[in-house]
Every structure is written in structure tokens, then in C-alpha cells.
CSV table of C-alpha atoms in Angstrom, one decimal:
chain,number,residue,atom,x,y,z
A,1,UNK,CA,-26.7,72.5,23.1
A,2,UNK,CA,-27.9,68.7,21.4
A,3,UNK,CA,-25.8,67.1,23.6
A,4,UNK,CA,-28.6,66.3,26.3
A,5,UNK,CA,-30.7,65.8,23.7
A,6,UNK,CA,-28.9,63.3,21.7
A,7,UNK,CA,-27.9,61.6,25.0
A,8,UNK,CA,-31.9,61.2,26.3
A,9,UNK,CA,-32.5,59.7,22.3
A,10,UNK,CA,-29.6,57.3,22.1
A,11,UNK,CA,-30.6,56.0,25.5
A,12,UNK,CA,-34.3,56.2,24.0
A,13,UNK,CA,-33.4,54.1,21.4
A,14,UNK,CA,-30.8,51.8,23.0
A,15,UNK,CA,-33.7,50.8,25.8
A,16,UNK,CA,-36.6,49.7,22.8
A,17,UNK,CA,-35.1,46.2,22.6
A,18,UNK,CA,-35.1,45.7,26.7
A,19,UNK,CA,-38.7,47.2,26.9
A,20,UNK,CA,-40.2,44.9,23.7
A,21,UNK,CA,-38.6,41.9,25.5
A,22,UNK,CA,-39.8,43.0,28.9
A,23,UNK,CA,-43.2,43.0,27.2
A,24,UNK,CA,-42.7,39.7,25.4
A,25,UNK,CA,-41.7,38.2,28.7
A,26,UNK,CA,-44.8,38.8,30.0
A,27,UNK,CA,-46.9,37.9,27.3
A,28,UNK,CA,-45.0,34.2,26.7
A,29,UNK,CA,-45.8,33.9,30.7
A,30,UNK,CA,-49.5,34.4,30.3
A,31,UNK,CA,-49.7,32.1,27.4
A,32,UNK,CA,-47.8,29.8,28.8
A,33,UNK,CA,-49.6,29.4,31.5
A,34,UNK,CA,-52.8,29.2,29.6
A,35,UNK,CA,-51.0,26.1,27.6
A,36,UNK,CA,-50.5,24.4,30.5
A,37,UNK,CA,-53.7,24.4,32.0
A,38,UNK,CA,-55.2,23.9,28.4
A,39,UNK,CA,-53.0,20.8,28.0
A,40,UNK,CA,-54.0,19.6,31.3
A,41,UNK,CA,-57.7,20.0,30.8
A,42,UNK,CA,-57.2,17.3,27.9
A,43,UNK,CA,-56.6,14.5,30.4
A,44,UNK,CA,-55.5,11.1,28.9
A,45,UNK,CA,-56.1,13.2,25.3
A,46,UNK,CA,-52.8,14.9,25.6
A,47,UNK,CA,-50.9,15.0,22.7
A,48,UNK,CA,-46.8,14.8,22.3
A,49,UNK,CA,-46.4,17.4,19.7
A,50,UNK,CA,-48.0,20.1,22.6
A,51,UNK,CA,-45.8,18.6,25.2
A,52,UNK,CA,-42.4,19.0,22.9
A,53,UNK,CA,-43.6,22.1,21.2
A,54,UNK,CA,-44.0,23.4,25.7
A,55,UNK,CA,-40.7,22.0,26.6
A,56,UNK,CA,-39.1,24.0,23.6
A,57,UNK,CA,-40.5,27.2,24.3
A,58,UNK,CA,-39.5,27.0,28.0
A,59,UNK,CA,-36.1,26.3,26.4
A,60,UNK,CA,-36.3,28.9,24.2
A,61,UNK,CA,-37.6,31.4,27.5
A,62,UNK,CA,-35.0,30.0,29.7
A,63,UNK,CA,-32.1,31.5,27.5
A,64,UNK,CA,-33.7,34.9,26.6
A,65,UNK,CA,-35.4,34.7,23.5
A,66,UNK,CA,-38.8,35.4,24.6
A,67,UNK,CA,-40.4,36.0,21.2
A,68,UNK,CA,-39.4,32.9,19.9
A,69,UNK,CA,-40.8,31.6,22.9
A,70,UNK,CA,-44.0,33.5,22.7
A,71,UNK,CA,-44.4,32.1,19.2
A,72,UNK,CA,-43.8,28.7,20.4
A,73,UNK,CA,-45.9,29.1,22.9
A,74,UNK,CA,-48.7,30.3,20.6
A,75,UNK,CA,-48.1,27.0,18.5
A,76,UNK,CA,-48.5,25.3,21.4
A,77,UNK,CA,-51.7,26.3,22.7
A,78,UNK,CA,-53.1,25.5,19.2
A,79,UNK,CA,-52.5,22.1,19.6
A,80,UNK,CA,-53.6,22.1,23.1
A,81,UNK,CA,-57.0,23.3,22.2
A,82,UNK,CA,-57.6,20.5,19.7
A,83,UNK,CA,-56.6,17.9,21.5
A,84,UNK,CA,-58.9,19.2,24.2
A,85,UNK,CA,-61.6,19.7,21.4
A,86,UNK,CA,-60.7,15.9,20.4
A,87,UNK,CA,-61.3,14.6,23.7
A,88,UNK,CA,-64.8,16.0,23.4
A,89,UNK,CA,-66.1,15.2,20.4
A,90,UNK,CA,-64.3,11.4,21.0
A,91,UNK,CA,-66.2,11.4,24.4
A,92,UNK,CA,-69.6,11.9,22.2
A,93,UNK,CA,-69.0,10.4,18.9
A,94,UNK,CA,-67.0,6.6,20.0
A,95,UNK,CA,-69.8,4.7,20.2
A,96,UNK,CA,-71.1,5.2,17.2
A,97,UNK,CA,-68.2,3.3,15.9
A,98,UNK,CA,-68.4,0.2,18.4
A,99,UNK,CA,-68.5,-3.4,17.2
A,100,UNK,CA,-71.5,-4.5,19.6
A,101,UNK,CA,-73.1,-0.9,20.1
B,1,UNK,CA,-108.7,2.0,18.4
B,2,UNK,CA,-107.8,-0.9,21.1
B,3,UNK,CA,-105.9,-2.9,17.9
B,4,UNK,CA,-104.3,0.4,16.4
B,5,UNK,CA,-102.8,0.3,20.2
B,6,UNK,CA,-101.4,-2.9,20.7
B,7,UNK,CA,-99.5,-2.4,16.7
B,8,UNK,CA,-97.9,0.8,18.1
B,9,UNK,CA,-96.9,-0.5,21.2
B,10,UNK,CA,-95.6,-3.2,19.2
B,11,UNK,CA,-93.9,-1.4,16.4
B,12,UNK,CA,-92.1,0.5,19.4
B,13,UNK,CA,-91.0,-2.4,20.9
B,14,UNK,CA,-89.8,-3.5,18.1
B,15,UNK,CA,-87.9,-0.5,17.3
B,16,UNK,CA,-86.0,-0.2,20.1
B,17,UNK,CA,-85.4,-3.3,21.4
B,18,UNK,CA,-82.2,-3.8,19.0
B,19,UNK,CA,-81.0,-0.5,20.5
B,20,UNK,CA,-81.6,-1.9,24.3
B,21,UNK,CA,-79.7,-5.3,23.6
B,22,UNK,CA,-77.3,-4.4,21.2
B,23,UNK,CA,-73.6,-4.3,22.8
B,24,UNK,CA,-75.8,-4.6,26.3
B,25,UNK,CA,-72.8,-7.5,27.3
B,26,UNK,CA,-69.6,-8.2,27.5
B,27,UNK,CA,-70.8,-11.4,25.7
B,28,UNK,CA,-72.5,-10.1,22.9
B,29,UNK,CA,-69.5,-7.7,22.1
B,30,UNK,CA,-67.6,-10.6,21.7
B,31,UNK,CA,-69.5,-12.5,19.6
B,32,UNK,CA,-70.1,-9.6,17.5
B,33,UNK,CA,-66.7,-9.6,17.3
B,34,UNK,CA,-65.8,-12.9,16.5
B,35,UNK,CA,-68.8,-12.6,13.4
B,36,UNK,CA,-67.0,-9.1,12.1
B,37,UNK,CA,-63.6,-10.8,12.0
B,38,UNK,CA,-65.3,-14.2,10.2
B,39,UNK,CA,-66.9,-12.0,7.5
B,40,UNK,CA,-63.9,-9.7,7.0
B,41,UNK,CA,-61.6,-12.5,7.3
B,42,UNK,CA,-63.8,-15.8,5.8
B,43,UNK,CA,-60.5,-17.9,5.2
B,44,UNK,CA,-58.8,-17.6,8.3
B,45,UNK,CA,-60.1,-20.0,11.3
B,46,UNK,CA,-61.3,-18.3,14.5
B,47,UNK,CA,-58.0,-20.1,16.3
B,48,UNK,CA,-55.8,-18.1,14.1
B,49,UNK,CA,-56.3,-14.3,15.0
B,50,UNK,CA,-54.5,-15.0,17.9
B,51,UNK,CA,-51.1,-14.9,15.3
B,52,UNK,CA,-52.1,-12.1,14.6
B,53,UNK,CA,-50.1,-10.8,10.9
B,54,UNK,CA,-49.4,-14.1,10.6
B,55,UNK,CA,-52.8,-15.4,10.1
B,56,UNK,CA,-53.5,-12.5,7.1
B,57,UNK,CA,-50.4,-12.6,5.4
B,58,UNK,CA,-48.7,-15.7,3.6
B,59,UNK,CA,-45.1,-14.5,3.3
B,60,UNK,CA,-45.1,-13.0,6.7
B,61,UNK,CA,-46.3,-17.0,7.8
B,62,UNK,CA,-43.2,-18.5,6.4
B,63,UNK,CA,-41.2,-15.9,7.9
B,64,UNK,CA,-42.4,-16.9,11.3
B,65,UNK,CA,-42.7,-20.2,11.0
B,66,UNK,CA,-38.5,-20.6,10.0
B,67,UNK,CA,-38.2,-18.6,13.3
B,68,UNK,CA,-40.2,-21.4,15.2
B,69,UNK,CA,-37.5,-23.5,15.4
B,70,UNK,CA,-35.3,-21.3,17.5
B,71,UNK,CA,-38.0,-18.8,18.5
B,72,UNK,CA,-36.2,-15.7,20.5
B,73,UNK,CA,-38.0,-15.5,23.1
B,74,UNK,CA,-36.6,-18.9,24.7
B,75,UNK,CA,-33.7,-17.7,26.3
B,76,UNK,CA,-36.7,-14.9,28.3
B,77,UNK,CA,-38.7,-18.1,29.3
B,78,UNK,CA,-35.9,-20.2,30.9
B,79,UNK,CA,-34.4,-16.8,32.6
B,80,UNK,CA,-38.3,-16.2,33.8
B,81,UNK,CA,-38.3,-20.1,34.7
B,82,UNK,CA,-35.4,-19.3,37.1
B,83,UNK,CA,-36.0,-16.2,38.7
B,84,UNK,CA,-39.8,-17.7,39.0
B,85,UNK,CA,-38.7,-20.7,40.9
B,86,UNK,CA,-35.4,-18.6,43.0
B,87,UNK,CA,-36.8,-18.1,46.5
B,88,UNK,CA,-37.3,-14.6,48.1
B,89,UNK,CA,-35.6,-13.6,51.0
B,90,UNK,CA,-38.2,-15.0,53.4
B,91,UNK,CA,-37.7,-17.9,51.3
B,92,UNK,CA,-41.2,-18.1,49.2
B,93,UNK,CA,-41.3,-18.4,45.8
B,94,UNK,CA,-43.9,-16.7,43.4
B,95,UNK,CA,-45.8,-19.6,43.2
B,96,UNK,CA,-47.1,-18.9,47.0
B,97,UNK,CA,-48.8,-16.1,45.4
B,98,UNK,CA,-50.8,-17.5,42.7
B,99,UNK,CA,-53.7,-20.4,42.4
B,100,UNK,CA,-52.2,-23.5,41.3
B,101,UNK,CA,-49.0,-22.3,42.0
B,102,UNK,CA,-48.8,-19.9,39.3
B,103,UNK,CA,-48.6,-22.8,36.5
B,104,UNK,CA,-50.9,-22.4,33.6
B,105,UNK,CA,-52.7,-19.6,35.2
B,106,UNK,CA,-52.4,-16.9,32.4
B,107,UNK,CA,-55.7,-17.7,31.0
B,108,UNK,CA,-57.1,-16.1,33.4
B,109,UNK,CA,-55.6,-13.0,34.1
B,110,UNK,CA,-56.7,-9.8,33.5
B,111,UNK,CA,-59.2,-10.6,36.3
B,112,UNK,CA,-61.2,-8.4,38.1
B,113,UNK,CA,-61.2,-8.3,42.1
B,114,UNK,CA,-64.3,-7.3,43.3
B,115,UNK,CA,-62.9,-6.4,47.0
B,116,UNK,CA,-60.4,-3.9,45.5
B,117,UNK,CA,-62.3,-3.0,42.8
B,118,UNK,CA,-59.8,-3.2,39.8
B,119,UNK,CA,-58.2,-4.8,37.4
B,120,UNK,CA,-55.0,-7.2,37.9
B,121,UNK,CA,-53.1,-8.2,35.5
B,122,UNK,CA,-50.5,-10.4,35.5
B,123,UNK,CA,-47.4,-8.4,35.6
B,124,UNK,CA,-49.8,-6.3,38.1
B,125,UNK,CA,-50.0,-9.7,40.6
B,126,UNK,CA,-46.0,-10.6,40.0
B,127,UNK,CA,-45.4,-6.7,41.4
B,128,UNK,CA,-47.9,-7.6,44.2
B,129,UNK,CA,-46.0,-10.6,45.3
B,130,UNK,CA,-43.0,-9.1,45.2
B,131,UNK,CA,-44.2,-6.6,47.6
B,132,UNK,CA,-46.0,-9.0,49.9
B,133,UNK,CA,-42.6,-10.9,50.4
B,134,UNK,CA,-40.5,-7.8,51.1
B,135,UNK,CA,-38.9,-7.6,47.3
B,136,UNK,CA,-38.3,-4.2,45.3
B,137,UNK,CA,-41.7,-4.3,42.6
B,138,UNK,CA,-39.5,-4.8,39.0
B,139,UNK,CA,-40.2,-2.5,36.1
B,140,UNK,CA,-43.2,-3.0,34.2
B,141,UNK,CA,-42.4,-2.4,30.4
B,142,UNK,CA,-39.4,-5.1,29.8
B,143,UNK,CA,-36.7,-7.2,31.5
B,144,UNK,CA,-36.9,-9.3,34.6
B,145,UNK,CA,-40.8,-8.8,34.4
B,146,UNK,CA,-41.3,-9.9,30.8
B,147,UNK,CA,-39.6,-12.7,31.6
B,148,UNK,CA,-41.3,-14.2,34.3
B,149,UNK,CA,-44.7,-13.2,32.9
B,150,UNK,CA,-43.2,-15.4,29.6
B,151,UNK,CA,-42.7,-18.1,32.0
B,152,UNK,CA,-45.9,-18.1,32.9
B,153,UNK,CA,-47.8,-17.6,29.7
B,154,UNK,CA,-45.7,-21.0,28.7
B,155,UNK,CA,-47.2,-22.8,31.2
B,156,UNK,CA,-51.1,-22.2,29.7
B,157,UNK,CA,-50.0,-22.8,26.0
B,158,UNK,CA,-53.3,-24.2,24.1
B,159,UNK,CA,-55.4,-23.5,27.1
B,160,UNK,CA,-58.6,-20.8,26.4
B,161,UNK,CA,-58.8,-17.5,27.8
B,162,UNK,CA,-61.6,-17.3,30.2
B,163,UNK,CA,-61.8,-13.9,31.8
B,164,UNK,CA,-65.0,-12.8,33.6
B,165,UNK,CA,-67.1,-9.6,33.9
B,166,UNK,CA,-68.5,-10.7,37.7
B,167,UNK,CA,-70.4,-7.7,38.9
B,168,UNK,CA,-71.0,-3.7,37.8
B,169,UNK,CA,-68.0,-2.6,38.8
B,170,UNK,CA,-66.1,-5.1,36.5
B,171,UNK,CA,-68.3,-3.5,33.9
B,172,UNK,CA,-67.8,0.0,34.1
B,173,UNK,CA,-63.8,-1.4,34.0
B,174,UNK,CA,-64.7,-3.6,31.0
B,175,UNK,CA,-66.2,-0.3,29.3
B,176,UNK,CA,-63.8,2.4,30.3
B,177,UNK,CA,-61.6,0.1,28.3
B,178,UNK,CA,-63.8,0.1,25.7
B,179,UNK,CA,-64.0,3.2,24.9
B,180,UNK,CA,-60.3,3.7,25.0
B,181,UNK,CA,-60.3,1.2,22.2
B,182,UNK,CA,-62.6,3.2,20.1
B,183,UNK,CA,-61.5,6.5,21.0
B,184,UNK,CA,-59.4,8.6,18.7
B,185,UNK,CA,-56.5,10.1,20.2
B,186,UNK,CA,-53.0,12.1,19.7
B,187,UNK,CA,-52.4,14.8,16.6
B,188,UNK,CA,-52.5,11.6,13.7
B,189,UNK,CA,-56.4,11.3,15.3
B,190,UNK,CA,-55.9,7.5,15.7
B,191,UNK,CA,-58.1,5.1,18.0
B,192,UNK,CA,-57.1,1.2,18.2
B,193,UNK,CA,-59.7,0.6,16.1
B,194,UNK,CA,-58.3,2.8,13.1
B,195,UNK,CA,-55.5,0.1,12.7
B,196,UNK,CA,-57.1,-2.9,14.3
B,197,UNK,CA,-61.0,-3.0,13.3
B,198,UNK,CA,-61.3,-1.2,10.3
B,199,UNK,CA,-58.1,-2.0,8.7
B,200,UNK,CA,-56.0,-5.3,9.6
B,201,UNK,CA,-54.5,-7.1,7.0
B,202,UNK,CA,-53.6,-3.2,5.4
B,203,UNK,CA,-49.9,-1.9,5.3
B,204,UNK,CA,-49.4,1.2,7.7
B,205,UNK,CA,-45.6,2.1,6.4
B,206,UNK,CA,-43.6,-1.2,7.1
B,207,UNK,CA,-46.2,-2.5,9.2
B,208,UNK,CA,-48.8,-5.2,9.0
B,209,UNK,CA,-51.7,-3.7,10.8
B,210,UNK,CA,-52.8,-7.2,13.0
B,211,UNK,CA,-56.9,-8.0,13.6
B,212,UNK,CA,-58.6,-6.9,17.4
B,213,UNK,CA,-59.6,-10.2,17.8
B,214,UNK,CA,-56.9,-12.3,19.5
B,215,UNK,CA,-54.8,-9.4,20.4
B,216,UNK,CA,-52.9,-9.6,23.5
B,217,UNK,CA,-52.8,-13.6,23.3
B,218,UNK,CA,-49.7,-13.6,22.3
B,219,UNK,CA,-48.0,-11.5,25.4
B,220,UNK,CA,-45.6,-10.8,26.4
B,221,UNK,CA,-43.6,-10.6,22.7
B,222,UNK,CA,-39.9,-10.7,21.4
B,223,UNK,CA,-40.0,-7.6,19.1
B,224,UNK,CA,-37.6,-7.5,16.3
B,225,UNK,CA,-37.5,-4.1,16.6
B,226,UNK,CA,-36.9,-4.0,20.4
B,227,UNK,CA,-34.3,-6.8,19.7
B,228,UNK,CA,-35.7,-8.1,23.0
B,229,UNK,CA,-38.8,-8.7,25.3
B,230,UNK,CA,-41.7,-6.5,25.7
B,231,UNK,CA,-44.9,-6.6,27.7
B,232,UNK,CA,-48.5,-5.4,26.6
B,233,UNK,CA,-47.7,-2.1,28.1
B,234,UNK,CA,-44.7,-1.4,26.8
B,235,UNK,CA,-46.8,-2.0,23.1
B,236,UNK,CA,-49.3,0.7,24.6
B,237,UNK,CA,-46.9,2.9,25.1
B,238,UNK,CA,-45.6,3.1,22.0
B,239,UNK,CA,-49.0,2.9,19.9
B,240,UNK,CA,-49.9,6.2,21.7
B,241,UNK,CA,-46.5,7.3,20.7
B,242,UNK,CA,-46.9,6.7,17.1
B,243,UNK,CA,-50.1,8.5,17.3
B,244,UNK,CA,-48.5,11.8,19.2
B,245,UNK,CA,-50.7,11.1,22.1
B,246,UNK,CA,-48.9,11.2,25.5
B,247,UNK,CA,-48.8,7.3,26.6
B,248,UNK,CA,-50.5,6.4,29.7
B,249,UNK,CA,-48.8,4.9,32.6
B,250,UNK,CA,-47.8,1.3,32.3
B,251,UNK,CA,-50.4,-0.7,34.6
B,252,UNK,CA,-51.9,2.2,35.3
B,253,UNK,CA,-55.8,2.0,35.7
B,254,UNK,CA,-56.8,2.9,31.8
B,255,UNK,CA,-54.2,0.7,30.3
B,256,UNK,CA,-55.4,-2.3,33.0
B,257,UNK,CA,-59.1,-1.5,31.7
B,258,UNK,CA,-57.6,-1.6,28.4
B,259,UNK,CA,-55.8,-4.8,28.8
B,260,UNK,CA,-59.3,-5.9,30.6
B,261,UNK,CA,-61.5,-5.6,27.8
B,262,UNK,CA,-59.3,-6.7,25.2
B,263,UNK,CA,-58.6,-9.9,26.7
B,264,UNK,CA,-62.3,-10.6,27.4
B,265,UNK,CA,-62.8,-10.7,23.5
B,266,UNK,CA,-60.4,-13.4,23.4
B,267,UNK,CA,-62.5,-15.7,25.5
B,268,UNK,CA,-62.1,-19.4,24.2
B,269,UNK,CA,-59.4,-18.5,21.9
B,270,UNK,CA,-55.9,-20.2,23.2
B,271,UNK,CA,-53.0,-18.7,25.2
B,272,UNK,CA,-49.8,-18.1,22.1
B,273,UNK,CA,-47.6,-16.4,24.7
B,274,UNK,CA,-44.4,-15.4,25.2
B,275,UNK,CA,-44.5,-15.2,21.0
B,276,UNK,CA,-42.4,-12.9,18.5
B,277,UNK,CA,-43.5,-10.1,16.4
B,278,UNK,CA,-41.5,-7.8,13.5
């Protein structure tokens, strides 16, 4: 009588993992993408720790583990965004600090 | 009320002309320059940034100056010599390319062409002519390249840098390498001037952080820590490294600019190239 019943939970339970990764897939994709175009908006600002902290989470995407991609990812885009915020507040503030300005 | 008048147009005046002038020219960057490095540095002789360390630091002098008896870089200048005097394939020779036959010509180069609108530099011009006789460009950062541009500094030894800002768009060249002097860049939030205006003659780790003024005389360099040849863009490169800022591309257009403006402060000062550096 629990046998359907057990059968429709275990395969409940077994596809959780598939389904959270499915959903981590997605979100490392849109963050990725965000990274690169964030990284790319910072022009001859870039920085190397975004670059390496990218090429690891495509790594880690590349063999499966999307949520440590998706963290990476994350990281990634931090730095991105201040060495965009760098480039425009250096753009402003340089020559202020100019021998001969 | 006519009076009151003329003393505010006056007090104006006065007010803002230091703000028109100041840092209006190439020329009066330079000697800005020249007076921050003299009052920072009242010991040392104007001739002597272009050693860069080695004019700040006494022990670091000696160091160099039991090198200068079998400097490393001598083995780079007769290989340059060589593959500088080796005909092409069409038979030329590098010197076809270059005023006075490329010989004690490095003074002035970075120069700016005002039909191509852009910066040459010399390793820039050796590519060129390569091209123009049918020859594969070289690499930019070491080898074959820093040798023959070693060749060619040898040949200016003593004589004064002399690079000129001709028209606007050598300028807005001259400036874009400005401000990539004075701009802060990669995650350490570094410019050129963190190391090289406000603190030369300071440690950085191991390193001996060398003045602005007379940079870039000295190229191309035997690095101890290469354990060979370099040229200036190869030293770009890994500044922005050290700083966690993606380097530029060697000879690119903002490291040429770069190059550009730096040199210019050097006007007058002497030609040290090929040299050696920790």
C-alpha cells in the first residue's frame, strides 16, 4: 500500500541535489556573465585577482561544482566592481596629485 | 567705484593665473620635476637620477660599481651589434631605416609622428623596419629586440635626451601618459607615482623604490632577477603585475604614451643605456 508512496518520496528526495544544482547553474551563468561585462567596463583598470578569481570559477563550473562556482563568481564580481569604481574616482581625483598641475 | 574695479579684476587675475599656467607644458612639468627631485633629493646631482637606486643608496653604489667592470649586459650589446649590422634578405641593414644610420639616435626616441599620429619608440621603429624589409617583427618584451635596442642605446652614451611635444596631438599623447603615471590602479591601489614620486629612496620589500626623474634612461636593463635583458615594457608589465592590475600590451598605445611622457622629463639628462638593475 506505501510502496508508491515510498517510491514517488525516495525519487523526491534523490532529485533535490540535481534540481539545487540545476538552479545553481543558472544563477553562476547570470553572474557570470555580469562579471565579465563588469570586468570589461573597467578598461585598462582591470585587475588580476578578478581575472584569476573568473578563470577559477569557470574551472570550478566546467567540472560540475556549480556552487563553488557561483561563490567564486560572487567574489569575483566584488572585485570587478571596485576596480570599476577605481577607474572612476582615478579618472577624477589624478590630477590633484600631479607634479606640475 | 572705477578703482574698486580694476583691484577686483586684478585680484582675479591674480588668483587664477597660477591655476591657468601651472602644469600648462610639457616644459614646465619638467622643470617642476627636476625642482621636486632637487629638494627631496638636495645631495644628489641632477645627472645622477638617471642611476636611478644607485644615486640614493651608498651600498647599493658599490655594488654596481664592482659590476662595472664586467657589466652583463655586454654580451646583449655585441649580439645587438651583430644582428644590427647582418643584412636582411633584400640585403639592407637596420641602419637604412633610421637618421644617421641608426647610430647615437636613442636620444631621441620616443618621438612623436605627426603624419601617423602616435608615438614610436624605438623597439616600435626596429619592428617597423623589419616589416618594411620583408622580416618577421621580433618580440617586444626581451631577446633579439633588447639586444639591438642595447646596441643602439650604446651608441648615444653621454648624449641628452631631447624629445619634443610638436603639435596637439603629441600633447593629448604626452598627457594620456600622464595620467597613467598618476593614476592608481590594480587591487594594491598603486600608481607609478606611489613608488616613484612620493617615495624613492624607501624600501618596498627587497626593493629600492628608484626616483621618476631619469627613469627609462637606462633602457633597455640586464635584470638580476630576469638573469637577462629586458626592455621598458617588459618593466611595465610587471609593475602592473605587482600591483594586481592586468598589464597593458607591450608597445601598445598607453604604454608608448607612457614611455612618451616619461622620457620627455628626462630632457637634457644623458642616455645610461643598456644598464643593469637588481
Amino acid at each position: 500500500m506505501y510502496k508508491p508512496l515510498l517510491i514517488l518520496t525516495a525519487s523526491l528526495a534523490l532529485s533535490l541535489p540535481a534540481l539545487s544544482q540545476a538552479g545553481a547553474k543558472e544563477d553562476f551563468n547570470e553572474v557570470y556573465s555580469k562579471v565579465e561585462s563588469t570586468h570589461n567596463q573597467a578598461g585598462t583598470y582591470q585587475w588580476t585577482t578578478t581575472a584569476n578569481q573568473l578563470k577559477a570559477a569557470k574551472e570550478a563550473a566546467d567540472s560540475g561544482d556549480y556552487e563553488k562556482a557561483l561563490e567564486m563568481a560572487e567574489q569575483a564580481l566584488k572585485y570587478a566592481e571596485q576596480s570599476l569604481e577605481q577607474r572612476k574616482q582615478q579618472q577624477e581625483k589624478w590630477p590633484a596629485v600631479a607634479i606640475g598641475n | 567705484m572705477r578703482i574698486a574695479k580694476v583691484i577686483l579684476v586684478a585680484v582675479g587675475a591674480t588668483l587664477t593665473a597660477p591655476l591657468a599656467l601651472a602644469g600648462d607644458t610639457p616644459e614646465e612639468d619638467r622643470k617642476e620635476t627636476v625642482e621636486y627631485f632637487q629638494q627631496k633629493f638636495p645631495d644628489v646631482p641632477l645627472e645622477e637620477f638617471v642611476n636611478g637606486q644607485y644615486a640614493l643608496d651608498e651600498d647599493r653604489r658599490k655594488q654596481w660599481e664592482s659590476m662595472s667592470d664586467f657589466p652583463p649586459f655586454e654580451f646583449a650589446v655585441a649580439e645587438g651589434q651583430e644582428m644590427f649590422e647582418t643584412p636582411f634578405a633584400n640585403g639592407k641593414t637596420y641602419a637604412s631605416c633610421f637618421e644617421n644610420d641608426g647610430i647615437g639616435v636613442r636620444q631621441n626616441y620616443p618621438y612623436f609622428d605627426t603624419e601617423k599620429k602616435e608615438v614610436i619608440t624605438l623597439e616600435l621603429a626596429i619592428n617597423r623596419c623589419r616589416e618594411a624589409n620583408g622580416e618577421e617583427p621580433l618580440k617586444w618584451k626581451k631577446g633579439p629586440i633588447a639586444s639591438i635596442s642595447a646596441y643602439m642605446a650604446s651608441t648615444s652614451a653621454g648624449k641628452k635626451f631631447d624629445i619634443e611635444v610638436p603639435n596637439d596631438d603629441a600633447l593629448a599623447a604626452y598627457q594620456a601618459g600622464k595620467e597613467f603615471y598618476y593614476t592608481r590602479r590594480g587591487q594594491l591601489n598603486f600608481s607609478c607615482a606611489s613608488c616613484h614620486v612620493q617615495n624613492p629612496g624607501n624600501w618596498i620589500r627587497a626593493d629600492l623604490l628608484s626616483p621618476m626623474l631619469g627613469q627609462v634612461a637606462n633602457f633597455p636593463v640586464h635584470r638580476a632577477k630576469w638573469g637577462e635583458m629586458g626592455t621598458l615594457h617588459r618593466r611595465f608589465t610587471g609593475c602592473n603585475r605587482n600591483v594586481r592590475a592586468v598589464p597593458l600590451e607591450a608597445q601598445g598605445e598607453e604604454y608608448r604614451n607612457l614611455e612618451y611622457f616619461m622620457t620627455y622629463l628626462n630632457n637634457g639628462l644623458p642616455v645610461v643605456g643598456p644598464a643593469t638593475r637588481p
